[in-house]
């Protein structure tokens, strides 16, 4: 038990409102938490009273709970233990305490006080002294909270009328923990039990002891005093208790108000019933009861005011966000529960102010509280001033960085829109509608509700009535509204996001495909309200999005991390929707294709619908005639269009319908074969005419266009279907050979011919099986080599489009050939395996440098607004092409098709082109590091070495390296960004970083003349570059790298000149933050061994400044014999410690521990050098920025 301090009352007073974020640690002190009378002075009297208090507490609490734990009966003695265990009904716990209070209220109240102290995590001691025994002046002097440095105890003195309480506890600043913030289900349940205890306590006391002017005064004084504490645990726990206490008191006030109203009505009725001035016992009884209720209401009102002013007003802006959130949550509860008292601007303003809080938790509580108010129409009329004052803030909160706050803000705006007339302007609504396109699905769904109920829902608009009646009147009107909104939003590529946002609210009419298709097939002659072309295109996009949403059952790409797992009910709905889609569109889709067969965009969207069919319906429903109609329309569309989107959609439709597992396969296969026969016949005819021309060259633009269309159609089908039996490869290869030899073919013929040849070889490669004969393999190998040579030749084609197309094909081709799995046929893998030679790798790298990283010169000319828009669109398309080219080449590096060192040329542009290609380069760095840490590190250092050599060659040979030049600064920035990609985990990256330092040191001293190494190495400045990686080294690794550096430096080394500064700076970066066994380099540049002693940096700073000793003073001081012996002893200990450390490091970083270096640490002697005291080097602070590879980073 902690003794009461004698000087507690004499401690310096502090302002109680000066709140700091401190914590009450749970101490290992005896769990006595005893309350003692502070007026007892002798130890015997104190011990006697303490024993009596504890006996009374045990007797009064012995009935609380007993339970079996590990075979032993454990008795819960204190209220804290009973509530924290939560094994017993709170009603009986409170009843026991009320009984104890009625027997001896002082002991029971002290027990309750102790409960609140223990709930704060304090296991110290509580003492009490009577207020009546002190003068007012002494009371104010006692109201202190301070820390006694001599005893290590902290004291809190405050008034809990009629006592002055002193809480004493030991302080352990490392244990920042108390029950309310502890994690886990046990402590989460404790918080609920704690709040329930307070509510039940008030409820059970409301008919008896609540109004005795003793219980509530003491509790309110206690909680108010604790809430003003500088200690976080006291403040948090007491604030929560006070807020829950006020909530319970508000409920009591409501009940009393109802009872008073009833008594008043009975009184009036009884008064009217009696006649004359006769007295009536019943009337007097009702009058006394009415006055009793009024008196109780007055007391309750005083309690509410005391808690609100004493706790809420001081704590709603506390530095701890949990405390602020608790206050705001409870005031919202008071307003909803008792609007007559709290629903006014005097209380609403606190919620409005805290909408601007920096913590998302507090803003969220504000929004949730306001939702409860705005959801009740009878309360909204009293919110006019608040709404006008804070509406703009609420409208802006869907943009909140916290997702949950944004979602709740949108829901609040939905309630305001429903229950407040004209509170949101048209501009506000237009802004909120656009949130249906956000990537965060909960916010998009909330915005979808807002859009549907305010703009689309027919029930929400009385002016809109179905015109002309009809079967689809209401749905047609909603569809037209949706189409109009979609077109006006001008985000036409995001229709899938729009439909997904509305799906939960408007799923019924979005699944009304019969209405949609009827609207599309309606003729303008029949109905003057037929859709325009733009509206038809939008409706077809909406149909496709709704079909996809219903068939797949998960959000579109980019909205949601992964496909959600459907429940049994959702799967049943999905299957029903798929059947409904199939049955409807099997009959309607051919009609739609026939109507829009000439519109490429509409046809491309409509042809995507069959991929969501349940194809068994064709057979089970005997709907083969509709399949014939669909195949006829698709065939007609292929003949009319050469647009790739239409051709790819058509090919995919045939691919979906040609599944061998279904009954309609033979029917579809015949139609496909017939179509391809016609396409090949057309192509053969054009090719025959082409080759019959003189020199095989055609200048007819119409013939070139027809050839281009025929080749595109065949290429599109060859992508999804095997056309090997039509012998397409020889025909297209002849065109490519002709172009390679003569170079006279138009681009429109070369590009599809390349694509056809590429697909032909892929299909041949895919058909290689385990039993393929060697002759077939050798022939295929020959063709693969031949095609690779053609592509390599086309890398220098005069047309840019051809060069880019060939590069993409070549990258994919090399990737496929180097990672093929030919059905476990090892012989085939050996014959067909192909890795690019050095010449081809150089050509690919040169292509990337010329086509991606070299910026084209822009011609400065005046352009109109339309021309500027087109130019910007062209630039975006060009950037997209460059990103695709770079990504294709980086895949070759990642999958080891080309040497990893080729990435060094890519990494050079990491900082310069970060906005355009930074994500691709960073992902490449991450993947290569995952494949091979050491080789990836060597690639990084190779990149920096090449840049350094280029910089050195551009400098004047006599002037040395210019550290202030832009190129050198860019190198340092690039090295810094490279170091940031290693992240926080130094253990994970220790081998890579150590290899960078090893290679960097070797490069820096490369070419140094002289055996002793005292001549200036030409690359010494490179040490400045690799010093950017020093903060990523572990401290033991810094020591090892420093030892490796000493191999290249003679000791002592007089490096007084500026040319040796890179070595000094690099050495300082290795010795930074080394508090033991490392010395500081003086400005004279003399070296000291790594094992030398060094004064603690913290000890130097304790005096307020660093010690300054001149070089002459240090040299004139004679060595102290005692100090010398101590240094020798320290050196011996350092030698043993270094030896054990380095032997351990040799296992992890062997490349930094060569044989000579390892033997050096095994000697029995350790060299010591004189250390100059001039210009002590300051400890460097490690860079805390992190640019983790694979994560997004703002440049």
Tab-separated table of C-alpha atoms in Angstrom, residues 657-1027:
chain	number	residue	atom	x	y	z
A	657	UNK	CA	-21.425	-19.919	-79.362
A	658	UNK	CA	-18.860	-22.487	-80.605
A	659	UNK	CA	-18.452	-24.261	-77.295
A	660	UNK	CA	-18.182	-28.007	-77.974
A	661	UNK	CA	-20.073	-28.882	-74.772
A	662	UNK	CA	-23.409	-27.465	-75.955
A	663	UNK	CA	-25.862	-28.873	-78.476
A	664	UNK	CA	-25.737	-25.951	-80.911
A	665	UNK	CA	-22.009	-26.383	-81.632
A	666	UNK	CA	-22.428	-28.094	-85.014
A	667	UNK	CA	-24.887	-25.472	-86.209
A	668	UNK	CA	-22.634	-22.573	-85.241
A	669	UNK	CA	-19.488	-24.318	-86.524
A	670	UNK	CA	-21.019	-24.691	-89.976
A	671	UNK	CA	-21.923	-21.026	-90.075
A	672	UNK	CA	-18.451	-20.017	-88.900
A	673	UNK	CA	-16.720	-22.216	-91.462
A	674	UNK	CA	-18.909	-20.818	-94.224
A	675	UNK	CA	-18.094	-17.253	-93.166
A	676	UNK	CA	-14.338	-17.880	-93.052
A	677	UNK	CA	-14.456	-19.582	-96.446
A	678	UNK	CA	-16.011	-16.471	-97.903
A	679	UNK	CA	-13.479	-14.199	-96.196
A	680	UNK	CA	-10.533	-16.266	-97.399
A	681	UNK	CA	-11.936	-16.466	-100.916
A	682	UNK	CA	-12.197	-12.686	-100.969
A	683	UNK	CA	-8.671	-12.303	-99.654
A	684	UNK	CA	-7.224	-14.839	-102.129
A	685	UNK	CA	-8.878	-13.033	-104.979
A	686	UNK	CA	-7.394	-9.713	-103.917
A	687	UNK	CA	-3.961	-11.240	-103.380
A	688	UNK	CA	-3.992	-12.955	-106.764
A	689	UNK	CA	-4.834	-9.675	-108.421
A	690	UNK	CA	-2.115	-7.963	-106.424
A	691	UNK	CA	0.643	-10.395	-107.415
A	692	UNK	CA	-0.371	-10.349	-111.063
A	693	UNK	CA	0.334	-6.619	-111.254
A	694	UNK	CA	3.638	-5.534	-112.596
A	695	UNK	CA	6.277	-5.725	-109.832
A	696	UNK	CA	3.509	-6.603	-107.441
A	697	UNK	CA	2.798	-2.973	-106.612
A	698	UNK	CA	-0.669	-1.434	-106.477
A	699	UNK	CA	-1.424	2.254	-106.515
A	700	UNK	CA	-5.200	1.999	-106.561
A	701	UNK	CA	-6.512	3.459	-103.291
A	702	UNK	CA	-9.738	1.503	-103.546
A	703	UNK	CA	-7.915	-1.782	-103.966
A	704	UNK	CA	-5.644	-0.983	-101.021
A	705	UNK	CA	-8.693	-0.234	-98.890
A	706	UNK	CA	-10.341	-3.528	-99.879
A	707	UNK	CA	-7.122	-5.422	-99.158
A	708	UNK	CA	-6.842	-3.679	-95.798
A	709	UNK	CA	-10.428	-4.585	-94.859
A	710	UNK	CA	-10.019	-8.215	-95.923
A	711	UNK	CA	-6.784	-8.606	-93.955
A	712	UNK	CA	-8.309	-6.981	-90.857
A	713	UNK	CA	-11.292	-9.318	-90.935
A	714	UNK	CA	-9.101	-12.383	-91.276
A	715	UNK	CA	-6.713	-11.135	-88.552
A	716	UNK	CA	-9.621	-10.514	-86.170
A	717	UNK	CA	-10.957	-14.052	-86.688
A	718	UNK	CA	-7.481	-15.582	-86.530
A	719	UNK	CA	-7.085	-14.090	-83.061
A	720	UNK	CA	-9.931	-16.208	-81.632
A	721	UNK	CA	-10.153	-19.099	-84.117
A	722	UNK	CA	-7.589	-21.460	-85.598
A	723	UNK	CA	-7.366	-20.804	-89.363
A	724	UNK	CA	-4.354	-23.018	-89.981
A	725	UNK	CA	-6.152	-25.236	-92.467
A	726	UNK	CA	-6.743	-22.259	-94.750
A	727	UNK	CA	-2.944	-21.842	-95.111
A	728	UNK	CA	-2.994	-18.155	-94.237
A	729	UNK	CA	0.619	-18.088	-92.992
A	730	UNK	CA	2.262	-18.464	-96.414
A	731	UNK	CA	0.105	-15.743	-97.947
A	732	UNK	CA	0.837	-13.100	-95.310
A	733	UNK	CA	4.502	-14.079	-94.952
A	734	UNK	CA	4.972	-13.471	-98.669
A	735	UNK	CA	3.695	-9.921	-98.183
A	736	UNK	CA	6.146	-9.300	-95.330
A	737	UNK	CA	9.094	-10.682	-97.303
A	738	UNK	CA	8.121	-8.508	-100.225
A	739	UNK	CA	8.043	-5.441	-97.977
A	740	UNK	CA	11.383	-6.344	-96.390
A	741	UNK	CA	13.024	-6.670	-99.801
A	742	UNK	CA	11.427	-3.766	-101.656
A	743	UNK	CA	9.765	-1.562	-99.026
A	744	UNK	CA	6.876	-0.379	-101.189
A	745	UNK	CA	3.779	-1.773	-99.437
A	746	UNK	CA	1.350	0.677	-97.796
A	747	UNK	CA	1.031	0.666	-94.027
A	748	UNK	CA	-2.612	-0.393	-94.249
A	749	UNK	CA	-1.458	-3.748	-95.665
A	750	UNK	CA	1.649	-4.266	-93.520
A	751	UNK	CA	-0.025	-3.970	-90.104
A	752	UNK	CA	-2.773	-6.614	-90.567
A	753	UNK	CA	-0.311	-8.865	-92.421
A	754	UNK	CA	2.019	-8.757	-89.417
A	755	UNK	CA	-0.877	-9.558	-87.130
A	756	UNK	CA	-2.029	-12.515	-89.262
A	757	UNK	CA	1.479	-13.996	-89.453
A	758	UNK	CA	1.941	-13.627	-85.705
A	759	UNK	CA	-1.374	-15.350	-84.932
A	760	UNK	CA	-0.591	-18.164	-87.406
A	761	UNK	CA	2.655	-18.985	-85.644
A	762	UNK	CA	0.967	-18.842	-82.235
A	763	UNK	CA	-1.670	-21.366	-83.338
A	764	UNK	CA	1.057	-23.638	-84.722
A	765	UNK	CA	2.956	-23.336	-81.452
A	766	UNK	CA	-0.193	-24.141	-79.479
A	767	UNK	CA	-0.786	-27.348	-81.454
A	768	UNK	CA	2.635	-28.813	-80.563
A	769	UNK	CA	1.991	-31.944	-78.531
A	770	UNK	CA	4.057	-34.628	-76.847
A	771	UNK	CA	3.933	-36.836	-79.963
A	772	UNK	CA	4.836	-34.160	-82.511
A	773	UNK	CA	7.491	-35.457	-84.958
A	774	UNK	CA	10.927	-33.859	-85.082
A	775	UNK	CA	10.429	-32.758	-88.688
A	776	UNK	CA	7.438	-30.663	-87.626
A	777	UNK	CA	9.400	-29.174	-84.730
A	778	UNK	CA	12.391	-28.314	-86.909
A	779	UNK	CA	10.124	-26.718	-89.530
A	780	UNK	CA	8.357	-24.674	-86.845
A	781	UNK	CA	11.696	-23.644	-85.348
A	782	UNK	CA	12.822	-22.447	-88.768
A	783	UNK	CA	9.696	-20.366	-89.220
A	784	UNK	CA	10.044	-18.875	-85.743
A	785	UNK	CA	13.596	-17.734	-86.490
A	786	UNK	CA	12.495	-16.354	-89.821
A	787	UNK	CA	9.658	-14.339	-88.349
A	788	UNK	CA	11.993	-12.977	-85.647
A	789	UNK	CA	14.402	-11.786	-88.327
A	790	UNK	CA	11.604	-10.043	-90.202
A	791	UNK	CA	10.449	-8.276	-87.034
A	792	UNK	CA	14.013	-7.250	-86.213
A	793	UNK	CA	14.360	-5.787	-89.675
A	794	UNK	CA	11.081	-3.878	-89.358
A	795	UNK	CA	12.330	-2.182	-86.179
A	796	UNK	CA	14.011	0.281	-88.563
A	797	UNK	CA	11.008	0.720	-90.851
A	798	UNK	CA	10.341	4.188	-92.180
A	799	UNK	CA	6.791	4.212	-90.795
A	800	UNK	CA	6.439	4.856	-87.069
A	801	UNK	CA	3.245	2.786	-86.776
A	802	UNK	CA	4.993	-0.242	-88.260
A	803	UNK	CA	7.965	0.130	-85.922
A	804	UNK	CA	5.741	0.335	-82.845
A	805	UNK	CA	3.565	-2.593	-83.959
A	806	UNK	CA	6.609	-4.774	-84.640
A	807	UNK	CA	8.151	-3.885	-81.297
A	808	UNK	CA	4.997	-4.904	-79.417
A	809	UNK	CA	4.752	-8.166	-81.374
A	810	UNK	CA	8.426	-8.906	-80.828
A	811	UNK	CA	8.228	-8.330	-77.061
A	812	UNK	CA	5.184	-10.580	-76.701
A	813	UNK	CA	6.754	-13.124	-79.042
A	814	UNK	CA	9.999	-13.349	-77.068
A	815	UNK	CA	8.080	-13.600	-73.811
A	816	UNK	CA	5.974	-16.491	-75.110
A	817	UNK	CA	8.918	-18.399	-76.570
A	818	UNK	CA	10.983	-18.118	-73.396
A	819	UNK	CA	8.152	-19.259	-71.099
A	820	UNK	CA	6.359	-21.968	-73.059
A	821	UNK	CA	5.027	-25.210	-71.664
A	822	UNK	CA	4.644	-27.575	-74.601
A	823	UNK	CA	2.681	-30.322	-72.883
A	824	UNK	CA	5.728	-31.635	-70.980
A	825	UNK	CA	7.583	-32.214	-74.267
A	826	UNK	CA	11.163	-31.475	-73.205
A	827	UNK	CA	12.538	-32.039	-76.681
A	828	UNK	CA	10.107	-29.521	-78.159
A	829	UNK	CA	10.973	-27.001	-75.452
A	830	UNK	CA	14.661	-27.375	-76.233
A	831	UNK	CA	14.147	-26.932	-79.961
A	832	UNK	CA	11.694	-24.044	-79.819
A	833	UNK	CA	13.178	-22.154	-76.886
A	834	UNK	CA	14.494	-18.801	-78.004
A	835	UNK	CA	16.292	-16.039	-76.139
A	836	UNK	CA	17.348	-12.833	-77.873
A	837	UNK	CA	21.034	-12.426	-78.613
A	838	UNK	CA	23.050	-9.420	-77.565
A	839	UNK	CA	22.448	-7.603	-80.831
A	840	UNK	CA	18.672	-7.922	-80.565
A	841	UNK	CA	18.724	-6.820	-76.912
A	842	UNK	CA	20.672	-3.723	-77.873
A	843	UNK	CA	18.214	-2.937	-80.668
A	844	UNK	CA	15.234	-3.275	-78.337
A	845	UNK	CA	16.856	-1.014	-75.758
A	846	UNK	CA	17.786	1.539	-78.393
A	847	UNK	CA	14.203	1.504	-79.647
A	848	UNK	CA	12.886	2.308	-76.171
A	849	UNK	CA	15.339	5.161	-75.750
A	850	UNK	CA	14.443	6.692	-79.097
A	851	UNK	CA	10.663	6.183	-79.061
A	852	UNK	CA	9.789	6.600	-75.372
A	853	UNK	CA	12.246	8.827	-73.544
A	854	UNK	CA	13.315	11.241	-76.268
A	855	UNK	CA	10.868	14.134	-76.379
A	856	UNK	CA	9.811	15.462	-79.725
A	857	UNK	CA	10.259	19.150	-80.346
A	858	UNK	CA	6.999	21.021	-80.365
A	859	UNK	CA	6.346	23.683	-82.936
A	860	UNK	CA	5.086	26.875	-81.380
A	861	UNK	CA	2.090	28.130	-83.329
A	862	UNK	CA	-1.201	29.787	-82.639
A	863	UNK	CA	-4.084	27.315	-82.489
A	864	UNK	CA	-7.771	27.675	-82.003
A	865	UNK	CA	-9.549	26.141	-79.038
A	866	UNK	CA	-10.714	23.200	-81.134
A	867	UNK	CA	-7.207	22.617	-82.449
A	868	UNK	CA	-5.787	22.765	-78.937
A	869	UNK	CA	-8.321	20.163	-77.801
A	870	UNK	CA	-7.372	17.861	-80.670
A	871	UNK	CA	-3.681	18.414	-79.998
A	872	UNK	CA	-4.154	17.533	-76.333
A	873	UNK	CA	-6.030	14.388	-77.330
A	874	UNK	CA	-3.205	13.407	-79.678
A	875	UNK	CA	-0.668	13.927	-76.915
A	876	UNK	CA	-2.629	11.671	-74.580
A	877	UNK	CA	-2.861	8.965	-77.238
A	878	UNK	CA	0.858	9.262	-77.887
A	879	UNK	CA	1.590	8.980	-74.166
A	880	UNK	CA	-0.581	5.873	-73.955
A	881	UNK	CA	1.397	4.283	-76.798
A	882	UNK	CA	4.695	5.119	-75.106
A	883	UNK	CA	3.526	3.595	-71.827
A	884	UNK	CA	2.491	0.428	-73.644
A	885	UNK	CA	5.893	0.183	-75.338
A	886	UNK	CA	7.774	0.703	-72.073
A	887	UNK	CA	5.587	-1.799	-70.203
A	888	UNK	CA	6.175	-4.419	-72.912
A	889	UNK	CA	9.941	-4.009	-72.670
A	890	UNK	CA	9.941	-3.987	-68.858
A	891	UNK	CA	8.131	-7.327	-68.905
A	892	UNK	CA	11.108	-8.766	-70.774
A	893	UNK	CA	13.388	-7.549	-67.970
A	894	UNK	CA	11.135	-8.824	-65.198
A	895	UNK	CA	10.786	-12.293	-66.737
A	896	UNK	CA	14.542	-12.585	-67.479
A	897	UNK	CA	14.159	-12.572	-71.251
A	898	UNK	CA	16.779	-9.815	-71.507
A	899	UNK	CA	19.593	-9.119	-69.081
A	900	UNK	CA	18.610	-7.307	-65.904
A	901	UNK	CA	21.433	-4.834	-66.430
A	902	UNK	CA	19.412	-3.409	-69.323
A	903	UNK	CA	17.132	-1.900	-66.700
A	904	UNK	CA	19.940	0.501	-65.766
A	905	UNK	CA	19.174	2.526	-68.878
A	906	UNK	CA	15.500	2.642	-67.899
A	907	UNK	CA	16.191	3.663	-64.304
A	908	UNK	CA	18.085	6.741	-65.461
A	909	UNK	CA	14.782	8.366	-66.390
A	910	UNK	CA	13.005	7.525	-63.128
A	911	UNK	CA	12.972	11.060	-61.725
A	912	UNK	CA	12.921	12.927	-65.012
A	913	UNK	CA	9.844	11.102	-66.360
A	914	UNK	CA	8.208	10.230	-63.061
A	915	UNK	CA	4.820	11.763	-63.905
A	916	UNK	CA	4.494	9.773	-67.135
A	917	UNK	CA	6.344	6.509	-66.478
A	918	UNK	CA	7.230	6.497	-62.776
A	919	UNK	CA	4.712	3.794	-61.851
A	920	UNK	CA	5.985	1.432	-64.570
A	921	UNK	CA	9.645	1.909	-63.643
A	922	UNK	CA	8.893	1.519	-59.938
A	923	UNK	CA	6.974	-1.708	-60.536
A	924	UNK	CA	9.863	-3.009	-62.654
A	925	UNK	CA	12.279	-2.226	-59.842
A	926	UNK	CA	10.054	-4.018	-57.367
A	927	UNK	CA	9.666	-7.148	-59.498
A	928	UNK	CA	13.379	-7.420	-60.305
A	929	UNK	CA	14.265	-6.973	-56.642
A	930	UNK	CA	11.848	-9.752	-55.778
A	931	UNK	CA	13.502	-12.012	-58.359
A	932	UNK	CA	17.116	-11.330	-57.379
A	933	UNK	CA	18.032	-8.849	-54.655
A	934	UNK	CA	21.758	-8.784	-55.346
A	935	UNK	CA	21.499	-8.448	-59.105
A	936	UNK	CA	18.860	-5.753	-58.727
A	937	UNK	CA	21.145	-3.806	-56.406
A	938	UNK	CA	23.992	-4.127	-58.902
A	939	UNK	CA	21.682	-2.760	-61.587
A	940	UNK	CA	20.885	0.299	-59.472
A	941	UNK	CA	24.526	1.036	-58.789
A	942	UNK	CA	25.364	0.434	-62.459
A	943	UNK	CA	22.786	3.058	-63.410
A	944	UNK	CA	24.381	5.589	-61.064
A	945	UNK	CA	27.890	4.690	-62.245
A	946	UNK	CA	26.954	5.258	-65.870
A	947	UNK	CA	25.422	8.627	-65.050
A	948	UNK	CA	28.502	9.577	-63.037
A	949	UNK	CA	30.840	8.673	-65.862
A	950	UNK	CA	28.772	10.696	-68.301
A	951	UNK	CA	28.867	13.627	-65.894
A	952	UNK	CA	32.619	13.315	-65.366
A	953	UNK	CA	33.283	13.239	-69.106
A	954	UNK	CA	31.274	16.424	-69.595
A	955	UNK	CA	33.322	18.244	-66.920
A	956	UNK	CA	36.642	19.970	-67.403
A	957	UNK	CA	39.346	17.426	-66.599
A	958	UNK	CA	41.423	19.982	-64.690
A	959	UNK	CA	38.569	21.358	-62.620
A	960	UNK	CA	37.281	18.094	-61.162
A	961	UNK	CA	33.679	17.293	-60.465
A	962	UNK	CA	31.321	20.205	-59.879
A	963	UNK	CA	29.098	19.276	-56.934
A	964	UNK	CA	26.719	22.179	-57.569
A	965	UNK	CA	25.994	21.359	-61.187
A	966	UNK	CA	22.490	20.357	-62.217
A	967	UNK	CA	23.545	16.917	-63.459
A	968	UNK	CA	25.296	16.045	-60.189
A	969	UNK	CA	22.309	17.281	-58.175
A	970	UNK	CA	20.011	15.153	-60.323
A	971	UNK	CA	22.226	12.133	-59.644
A	972	UNK	CA	21.987	12.656	-55.909
A	973	UNK	CA	18.212	13.041	-56.151
A	974	UNK	CA	17.971	9.843	-58.198
A	975	UNK	CA	20.071	8.004	-55.595
A	976	UNK	CA	17.845	9.346	-52.839
A	977	UNK	CA	14.729	8.152	-54.634
A	978	UNK	CA	16.343	4.754	-55.141
A	979	UNK	CA	17.076	4.537	-51.424
A	980	UNK	CA	13.474	5.387	-50.580
A	981	UNK	CA	12.254	2.384	-52.571
A	982	UNK	CA	13.777	0.091	-49.932
A	983	UNK	CA	11.122	1.132	-47.444
A	984	UNK	CA	11.297	0.887	-43.647
A	985	UNK	CA	12.332	-2.754	-43.328
A	986	UNK	CA	16.112	-2.497	-43.139
A	987	UNK	CA	16.537	-6.180	-42.317
A	988	UNK	CA	14.732	-7.207	-45.491
A	989	UNK	CA	16.899	-4.976	-47.678
A	990	UNK	CA	20.240	-5.295	-45.852
A	991	UNK	CA	21.907	-7.474	-48.502
A	992	UNK	CA	20.859	-5.196	-51.347
A	993	UNK	CA	21.978	-2.010	-49.611
A	994	UNK	CA	25.269	-3.560	-48.525
A	995	UNK	CA	25.957	-4.633	-52.110
A	996	UNK	CA	25.307	-1.076	-53.314
A	997	UNK	CA	27.896	0.247	-50.854
A	998	UNK	CA	30.419	-2.446	-51.786
A	999	UNK	CA	30.106	-1.784	-55.513
A	1000	UNK	CA	30.079	1.967	-54.900
A	1001	UNK	CA	33.260	1.901	-52.824
A	1002	UNK	CA	35.071	-0.214	-55.383
A	1003	UNK	CA	34.006	2.127	-58.172
A	1004	UNK	CA	35.001	5.240	-56.181
A	1005	UNK	CA	38.574	3.979	-55.682
A	1006	UNK	CA	38.874	2.484	-59.151
A	1007	UNK	CA	41.922	3.810	-60.942
A	1008	UNK	CA	43.610	5.164	-57.816
A	1009	UNK	CA	47.411	5.464	-58.297
A	1010	UNK	CA	50.024	4.629	-55.733
A	1011	UNK	CA	50.412	1.600	-53.519
A	1012	UNK	CA	49.563	3.473	-50.358
A	1013	UNK	CA	46.344	4.815	-51.873
A	1014	UNK	CA	47.107	8.405	-50.865
A	1015	UNK	CA	46.661	9.794	-54.368
A	1016	UNK	CA	43.222	11.176	-55.181
A	1017	UNK	CA	41.053	8.560	-56.948
A	1018	UNK	CA	39.304	9.974	-60.045
A	1019	UNK	CA	35.866	8.686	-58.982
A	1020	UNK	CA	36.076	9.685	-55.319
A	1021	UNK	CA	33.096	12.041	-55.706
A	1022	UNK	CA	30.907	8.995	-56.296
A	1023	UNK	CA	30.968	8.438	-52.535
A	1024	UNK	CA	28.620	11.406	-52.235
A	1025	UNK	CA	26.123	9.556	-54.396
A	1026	UNK	CA	26.161	6.300	-52.422
A	1027	UNK	CA	26.010	8.196	-49.123
